[in-house]
Short mmCIF file of C-alpha atoms in Angstrom, two decimals:
data_model
loop_
_atom_site.label_atom_id
_atom_site.label_comp_id
_atom_site.label_asym_id
_atom_site.label_seq_id
_atom_site.Cartn_x
_atom_site.Cartn_y
_atom_site.Cartn_z
CA MET A 1 -17.65 177.80 -16.87
CA LYS A 2 -14.16 176.64 -17.81
CA LYS A 3 -14.17 174.36 -20.82
CA PRO A 4 -12.55 170.91 -20.43
CA ALA A 5 -9.00 170.52 -21.68
CA HIS A 6 -9.97 168.16 -24.48
CA ALA A 7 -12.22 170.88 -25.91
CA ASP A 8 -9.04 172.64 -27.10
CA VAL A 9 -8.49 169.70 -29.41
CA ALA A 10 -12.08 169.46 -30.56
CA ASP A 11 -12.41 173.14 -31.48
CA GLY A 12 -8.90 173.45 -32.96
CA THR A 13 -7.48 175.77 -30.30
CA ALA A 14 -4.66 173.35 -29.41
CA TRP A 15 -3.57 173.17 -33.04
CA ILE A 16 -3.64 176.95 -33.43
CA GLU A 17 -1.48 177.37 -30.30
CA PHE A 18 0.90 174.72 -31.63
CA CYS A 19 1.30 176.66 -34.88
CA GLU A 20 1.74 179.96 -33.04
CA ASN A 21 4.53 178.48 -30.95
CA LEU A 22 6.28 177.33 -34.12
CA LYS A 23 5.89 180.82 -35.54
CA LYS A 24 7.58 182.18 -32.41
CA ALA A 25 10.45 179.71 -32.92
CA GLY A 26 11.02 181.17 -36.37
CA GLN A 27 11.90 184.52 -34.79
CA ILE A 28 14.96 182.89 -33.19
CA ILE A 29 16.40 182.34 -36.66
CA THR A 30 15.88 185.90 -37.90
CA GLN A 31 17.01 187.87 -34.85
CA PRO A 32 19.89 190.34 -35.41
CA ARG A 33 22.42 188.29 -33.40
CA THR A 34 22.37 185.33 -35.84
CA PRO A 35 24.18 185.18 -39.21
CA ALA A 36 22.06 186.98 -41.81
CA SER A 37 23.13 185.20 -45.01
CA ALA A 38 20.46 183.35 -46.95
CA PHE A 39 22.54 180.16 -46.58
CA ASP A 40 22.72 180.35 -42.76
CA ARG A 41 19.07 181.34 -42.41
CA ALA A 42 17.99 178.49 -44.70
CA GLU A 43 19.93 176.07 -42.51
CA GLY A 44 18.28 177.65 -39.48
CA PHE A 45 14.77 177.04 -40.77
CA ARG A 46 15.73 173.53 -41.86
CA TYR A 47 17.03 173.05 -38.31
CA LEU A 48 13.60 173.98 -36.91
CA SER A 49 11.92 171.53 -39.27
CA ARG A 50 14.31 168.81 -38.12
CA LEU A 51 13.68 169.60 -34.46
CA LEU A 52 9.95 169.43 -35.07
CA ARG A 53 10.29 166.05 -36.75
CA VAL A 54 11.92 164.40 -33.74
CA SER A 55 9.93 166.44 -31.23
CA LEU A 56 6.68 164.97 -32.54
CA GLU A 57 8.16 161.50 -32.05
CA ASN A 58 9.47 162.38 -28.60
CA ASN A 59 6.34 164.07 -27.28
CA ILE A 60 3.61 162.11 -29.06
CA GLU A 61 4.54 158.84 -30.77
CA PHE A 62 6.96 157.54 -28.10
CA SER A 63 5.81 159.55 -25.08
CA ASN A 64 4.00 156.94 -22.95
CA PRO A 65 6.41 155.69 -20.21
CA CYS A 66 4.32 152.55 -19.73
CA PHE A 67 4.85 151.56 -23.38
CA PRO A 68 8.49 152.60 -23.95
CA GLN A 69 10.41 152.30 -27.18
CA PHE A 70 13.87 153.41 -28.25
CA PHE A 71 14.08 156.09 -30.94
CA SER A 72 16.69 158.65 -31.93
CA LEU A 73 16.52 162.38 -31.20
CA SER A 74 19.74 162.97 -33.14
CA HIS A 75 21.09 161.20 -36.20
CA GLU A 76 22.35 161.82 -39.73
CA THR A 77 19.57 164.27 -40.66
CA VAL A 78 18.54 165.62 -37.27
CA LYS A 79 21.34 167.26 -35.32
CA ILE A 80 21.27 168.81 -31.85
CA ALA A 81 23.98 170.53 -29.78
CA ASN A 82 27.08 169.53 -31.74
CA ASP A 83 25.93 165.93 -32.14
CA ASN A 84 28.82 163.49 -32.39
CA PRO A 85 29.45 162.05 -35.90
CA ASP A 86 30.99 158.99 -34.19
CA ASN A 87 27.80 158.25 -32.27
CA ILE A 88 24.57 156.37 -32.53
CA TYR A 89 22.15 158.04 -30.10
CA LEU A 90 19.12 156.23 -28.71
CA ASN A 91 16.47 157.90 -26.56
CA CYS A 92 13.55 156.59 -24.57
CA ASN A 93 10.88 158.22 -22.39
CA ILE A 94 10.44 156.56 -19.01
CA SER A 95 9.18 157.53 -15.56
CA GLY A 96 10.70 156.98 -12.14
CA GLN A 97 7.29 155.70 -11.04
CA TYR A 98 7.85 152.43 -12.94
CA ASP A 99 10.45 149.67 -13.35
CA TYR A 100 12.05 148.72 -16.66
CA ARG A 101 14.06 145.95 -18.29
CA ILE A 102 16.50 146.52 -21.16
CA THR A 103 17.62 143.43 -23.02
CA GLY A 104 19.92 143.23 -25.95
CA TYR A 105 23.15 142.41 -27.71
CA ARG A 106 26.20 144.38 -26.55
CA GLY A 107 27.86 144.51 -29.97
CA THR A 108 31.47 145.58 -30.43
CA VAL A 109 31.10 149.37 -30.51
CA ASP A 110 34.05 150.88 -28.65
CA TYR A 111 32.13 152.91 -26.06
CA LEU A 112 28.60 152.24 -24.81
CA SER A 113 26.87 154.27 -22.12
CA ILE A 114 23.30 154.07 -20.88
CA GLY A 115 22.39 157.20 -18.94
CA VAL A 116 19.18 158.28 -17.22
CA LYS A 117 18.09 161.91 -17.11
CA ALA A 118 15.58 164.16 -15.38
CA GLY A 119 13.96 167.10 -17.17
CA SER A 120 13.64 168.02 -20.84
CA TYR A 121 14.28 170.90 -23.21
CA ASP A 122 10.56 171.61 -23.61
CA THR A 123 10.03 172.33 -19.90
CA THR A 124 13.17 172.96 -17.86
CA ASN A 125 15.86 173.61 -20.54
CA SER A 126 17.79 170.89 -18.73
CA MET A 127 18.43 167.16 -18.88
CA ARG A 128 20.09 166.56 -15.52
CA SER A 129 22.11 163.36 -15.20
CA VAL A 130 20.57 160.93 -12.70
CA GLY A 131 22.81 157.93 -13.27
CA GLN A 132 24.76 155.95 -15.83
CA ILE A 133 26.15 152.51 -16.55
CA LEU A 134 28.88 151.76 -19.09
CA GLY A 135 29.17 148.80 -21.41
CA SER A 136 32.39 147.85 -19.62
CA GLU A 137 30.42 147.57 -16.34
CA LEU A 138 27.71 145.25 -17.65
CA GLN A 139 27.64 141.54 -16.92
CA ILE A 140 27.36 140.05 -20.41
CA ASN A 141 26.60 136.43 -21.35
CA SER A 142 29.02 134.40 -23.43
CA ASP A 143 26.81 134.99 -26.48
CA GLY A 144 27.05 138.77 -26.07
CA TYR A 145 23.59 139.38 -24.61
CA PHE A 146 22.69 141.12 -21.38
CA GLU A 147 19.72 142.18 -19.25
CA LEU A 148 19.60 145.46 -17.32
CA ILE A 149 16.99 146.49 -14.74
CA LEU A 150 16.15 150.15 -14.15
CA SER A 151 14.31 150.86 -10.90
CA CYS A 152 14.36 152.97 -7.76
CA LYS A 153 14.72 149.83 -5.65
CA LYS A 154 18.06 148.00 -5.78
CA GLN A 155 18.14 144.81 -7.86
CA ALA A 156 20.62 141.96 -8.24
CA GLY A 157 22.73 141.70 -11.37
CA ASN A 158 22.88 144.53 -13.89
CA TRP A 159 20.99 147.39 -12.26
CA LEU A 160 20.78 151.09 -13.11
CA PRO A 161 19.21 153.10 -10.28
CA ILE A 162 16.67 155.74 -11.24
CA THR A 163 14.94 158.40 -9.17
CA PRO A 164 11.26 159.36 -8.91
CA ASP A 165 11.86 162.39 -11.16
CA THR A 166 13.62 160.40 -13.92
CA THR A 167 12.14 161.17 -17.33
CA SER A 168 14.33 159.63 -20.02
CA ILE A 169 17.21 157.43 -21.15
CA ILE A 170 20.05 158.45 -23.46
CA VAL A 171 22.19 155.69 -24.97
CA ARG A 172 25.48 156.65 -26.59
CA GLU A 173 27.31 154.21 -28.85
CA THR A 174 30.64 155.76 -29.84
CA PHE A 175 32.60 154.22 -32.72
CA LEU A 176 36.26 154.49 -33.48
CA ASP A 177 35.61 153.06 -36.95
CA ARG A 178 31.99 152.47 -38.00
CA SER A 179 33.06 150.14 -40.80
CA LYS A 180 34.58 147.66 -38.37
CA GLU A 181 32.34 147.79 -35.28
CA THR A 182 28.91 146.29 -34.63
CA PRO A 183 26.34 148.48 -32.85
CA ALA A 184 24.29 147.25 -29.92
CA ARG A 185 20.72 146.01 -30.39
CA LEU A 186 18.47 147.05 -27.51
CA LYS A 187 14.85 146.53 -26.46
CA ILE A 188 13.03 147.95 -23.45
CA GLU A 189 9.86 147.03 -21.59
CA CYS A 190 8.01 148.46 -18.61
CA LEU A 191 7.64 145.78 -15.91
CA ASN A 192 4.63 147.27 -14.12
CA PRO A 193 2.64 149.29 -16.67
CA VAL A 194 -0.78 150.78 -16.03
CA GLY A 195 -3.51 151.81 -18.44
CA ASN A 196 -3.29 151.56 -22.21
CA ASN A 197 -1.60 153.32 -25.09
CA TYR A 198 -4.78 154.78 -26.60
CA LEU A 199 -4.68 158.39 -27.75
CA ASP A 200 -6.05 160.60 -24.97
CA PRO A 201 -7.48 163.90 -26.33
CA THR A 202 -6.72 165.77 -23.11
CA ALA A 203 -3.13 164.52 -23.02
CA PHE A 204 -2.75 165.18 -26.75
CA ALA A 205 -3.40 168.89 -26.29
CA GLN A 206 -0.48 169.10 -23.88
CA GLN A 207 1.69 166.88 -26.08
CA LEU A 208 1.24 169.25 -29.00
CA GLN A 209 2.32 172.19 -26.87
CA SER A 210 5.31 170.25 -25.53
CA ALA A 211 6.34 169.40 -29.09
CA SER A 212 6.38 173.04 -30.16
CA GLN A 213 8.03 174.18 -26.92
CA PHE A 214 10.84 171.68 -27.50
CA VAL A 215 11.54 173.28 -30.87
CA TYR A 216 11.56 176.79 -29.41
CA HIS A 217 13.59 176.10 -26.27
CA THR A 218 16.15 173.87 -28.01
CA ALA A 219 16.87 176.40 -30.74
CA ASN A 220 16.91 179.32 -28.31
CA MET A 221 19.18 177.62 -25.77
CA PHE A 222 21.91 176.73 -28.25
CA VAL A 223 21.88 180.15 -29.93
CA GLY A 224 22.56 181.37 -26.40
CA TRP A 225 25.48 178.97 -26.16
CA MET A 226 26.91 180.34 -29.41
CA ASP A 227 26.79 183.81 -27.86
CA ILE A 228 29.03 182.49 -25.09
CA PHE A 229 31.42 180.74 -27.47
CA ALA A 230 31.62 183.89 -29.62
CA GLU A 231 33.66 185.51 -26.86
CA HIS A 232 36.58 183.33 -28.03
CA ILE A 233 36.38 183.13 -31.83
CA ASN A 234 38.60 180.40 -33.33
CA GLU A 235 39.60 179.17 -29.88
CA LEU A 236 38.83 175.93 -28.04
CA TYR A 237 38.33 177.51 -24.67
CA PRO A 238 37.54 175.29 -21.62
CA ASN A 239 33.78 175.12 -21.08
CA ASP A 240 31.64 174.94 -17.99
CA GLN A 241 31.23 171.15 -17.75
CA ALA A 242 28.20 171.54 -15.50
CA MET A 243 26.50 173.40 -18.36
CA THR A 244 27.23 170.70 -20.92
CA VAL A 245 26.33 167.76 -18.66
CA GLY A 246 23.22 169.61 -17.49
CA ALA A 247 22.06 169.78 -21.10
CA GLY A 248 22.24 166.00 -21.48
CA GLY A 249 25.99 165.48 -21.90
CA ASP A 250 27.81 162.36 -20.75
CA PRO A 251 29.53 162.84 -17.34
CA ASN A 252 32.47 160.74 -18.59
CA ILE A 253 33.18 163.17 -21.43
CA ASP A 254 35.02 166.48 -21.15
CA TYR A 255 33.52 168.89 -23.68
CA THR A 256 35.34 171.86 -25.21
CA ASN A 257 33.04 173.83 -27.51
CA GLY A 258 34.08 176.71 -29.73
CA TYR A 259 33.04 179.15 -32.45
CA TRP A 260 35.01 179.22 -35.70
CA ARG A 261 34.97 181.90 -38.41
CA LEU A 262 37.23 181.84 -41.47
CA ALA A 263 37.71 184.01 -44.56
CA PRO A 264 37.96 182.18 -47.89
CA ASP A 265 41.78 182.23 -47.81
CA GLU A 266 42.18 181.28 -44.13
CA ALA A 267 42.69 178.02 -42.25
CA LEU A 268 42.23 177.14 -38.58
CA VAL A 269 45.02 174.96 -37.18
CA ILE A 270 44.37 172.91 -34.01
CA GLU A 271 47.38 171.28 -32.34
CA PHE A 272 47.80 169.24 -29.18
CA SER A 273 50.32 166.83 -27.69
CA ASP A 274 50.94 164.76 -24.55
CA ILE A 275 47.79 162.82 -25.41
CA PRO A 276 46.58 161.08 -22.25
CA GLU A 277 45.29 157.55 -21.83
CA CYS A 278 41.64 157.76 -22.85
CA LYS A 279 38.83 155.77 -24.36
CA THR A 280 38.84 158.14 -27.29
CA TRP A 281 39.03 161.77 -28.37
CA ASN A 282 37.35 163.41 -31.29
CA PHE A 283 36.94 166.78 -32.95
CA GLN A 284 34.18 167.98 -35.25
CA VAL A 285 33.07 171.00 -37.28
CA SER A 286 29.46 172.22 -37.09
CA ASN A 287 27.34 175.02 -38.49
CA TYR A 288 26.13 178.07 -36.56
CA TRP A 289 23.08 176.14 -35.28
CA MET A 290 25.41 173.59 -33.68
CA GLU A 291 24.54 170.87 -36.17
CA SER A 292 27.45 168.66 -37.20
CA LEU A 293 28.18 169.18 -40.88
CA ASP A 294 27.08 166.45 -43.24
CA TYR A 295 29.44 163.62 -42.30
CA ARG A 296 27.71 161.25 -44.71
CA TYR A 297 29.47 162.90 -47.62
CA TYR A 298 32.20 165.17 -46.23
CA LYS A 299 35.15 164.75 -43.90
CA ILE A 300 34.15 167.06 -41.06
CA HIS A 301 35.52 165.19 -38.03
CA THR A 302 38.32 162.96 -36.86
CA ASN A 303 39.11 160.89 -33.79
CA LYS A 304 41.73 158.88 -31.92
CA HIS A 305 41.61 156.05 -34.45
CA LEU A 306 41.04 157.92 -37.72
CA ALA A 307 43.61 160.70 -37.28
CA THR A 308 47.16 160.68 -38.64
CA TYR A 309 49.73 161.44 -35.93
CA GLU A 310 52.90 163.51 -36.28
CA ALA A 311 56.29 161.82 -35.79
CA ASP A 312 56.41 163.01 -32.17
CA GLY A 313 52.94 161.63 -31.42
CA SER A 314 51.20 165.00 -31.53
CA ILE A 315 48.16 165.89 -33.61
CA ARG A 316 47.65 168.71 -36.11
CA ILE A 317 44.14 169.28 -37.50
CA VAL A 318 43.45 171.82 -40.24
CA VAL A 319 39.98 173.27 -40.83
CA ALA A 320 39.82 175.01 -44.21
CA HIS A 321 37.53 175.65 -47.15
CA GLN A 322 39.96 173.95 -49.52
CA ASP A 323 42.10 170.85 -49.23
CA PRO A 324 45.63 172.04 -48.30
CA GLY A 325 47.20 168.91 -49.74
CA ALA A 326 48.72 165.60 -48.70
CA LYS A 327 50.99 167.20 -46.10
CA TYR A 328 47.89 167.82 -43.99
CA PRO A 329 46.02 164.50 -43.79
CA ASN A 330 43.83 165.70 -40.90
CA TRP A 331 42.12 168.30 -43.08
CA LEU A 332 38.46 168.91 -42.28
CA THR A 333 36.25 170.74 -44.73
CA THR A 334 33.92 173.62 -43.88
CA ALA A 335 31.43 172.25 -46.46
CA GLY A 336 30.50 175.66 -47.79
CA HIS A 337 30.23 177.43 -44.42
CA SER A 338 32.08 180.55 -43.31
CA GLU A 339 31.39 180.19 -39.56
CA GLY A 340 29.88 177.81 -37.06
CA GLY A 341 30.41 175.74 -33.95
CA MET A 342 33.09 173.18 -33.20
CA LEU A 343 33.62 170.67 -30.42
CA PHE A 344 36.48 168.63 -28.99
CA ARG A 345 35.70 165.67 -26.71
CA TRP A 346 37.93 163.70 -24.32
CA THR A 347 36.19 160.45 -23.34
CA GLU A 348 37.35 158.82 -20.08
CA ALA A 349 40.62 160.75 -20.30
CA LYS A 350 43.02 160.86 -17.36
CA SER A 351 43.89 164.49 -18.18
CA HIS A 352 42.85 167.22 -20.61
CA PRO A 353 45.90 168.86 -22.20
CA PRO A 354 45.48 172.29 -23.80
CA LEU A 355 44.27 172.60 -27.37
CA HIS A 356 46.28 175.22 -29.26
CA THR A 357 44.59 177.06 -32.12
CA ARG A 358 45.77 179.63 -34.65
CA VAL A 359 44.43 181.12 -37.87
CA VAL A 360 46.79 181.36 -40.83
CA LYS A 361 46.53 182.12 -44.51
CA LEU A 362 46.00 178.90 -46.42
CA SER A 363 48.97 179.79 -48.61
CA GLN A 364 51.20 180.04 -45.51
CA LEU A 365 50.50 176.59 -44.10
#
């Protein structure tokens, strides 16, 4: 006789499987294809611990689509897939079987997008875009507040259509200058909930497995991406946009990922001109695990507003282990790393001019 699912919780089997899945995730960090230094491996295991932290929130604490709440899967100390240092990310689990209302204050942040996705990293290795509404498209009251309905059935006013297979919301708030912009304040409620938010032992067994699978699949997928980017070391080579959007990216953003690797006496120079009309652009430096470097304390990114332009309107960015001096104001530090990921974004750009890269000796800049 097959034992009931909740028995896996009662006898500890679900917890043992959860731990075994985490053990399997550790093998991603130590495989021969990843950097073998103690520093890179330590960051890799810290990365897994960070993924686990938000995965438990995603799959357990905030998992019930009838009792939704915004939380963040990526922030200053949890970083996924070249997370944007200019962003506040908000996530929420929902279901296309229900209707929702988001209410809140728009704020003054330069770019606001509310996107709905289908799928997740713990099951399909995909977060397919279902729909999106921008802050510029919202009808906002004179006091800065708005109401947005999410449903399969069309609604009057601010409405974001969802599909029966919708699973989540991703909110992106992109700053040009965090010190001068006010972020949005958002709340969400389910309009036709069923049941309660009590802990269900049967559901909990599956939630534990989903939490550990998220850690494994997320880490494994982006190591696979680094394998692709490694074909063009120190280049910003045009990416497959379907790949980036399919992993949860914003359809209004053109993503150009890369893999950088520098000797102690080398610098990577990125140059581009003919900058198109766009909401913004930004460039960042990340570690091998595609975590943005610690932007709380180090200058590891720049953007349309923060960068210093050349006399002809072009941009020169220098990535180097040491500060090359005042002649290169767009210097970005490697923060103790010798290799890693990097990402350039064009947001709502009318064109995407080429990004020229070259490696030079720091002394020859």
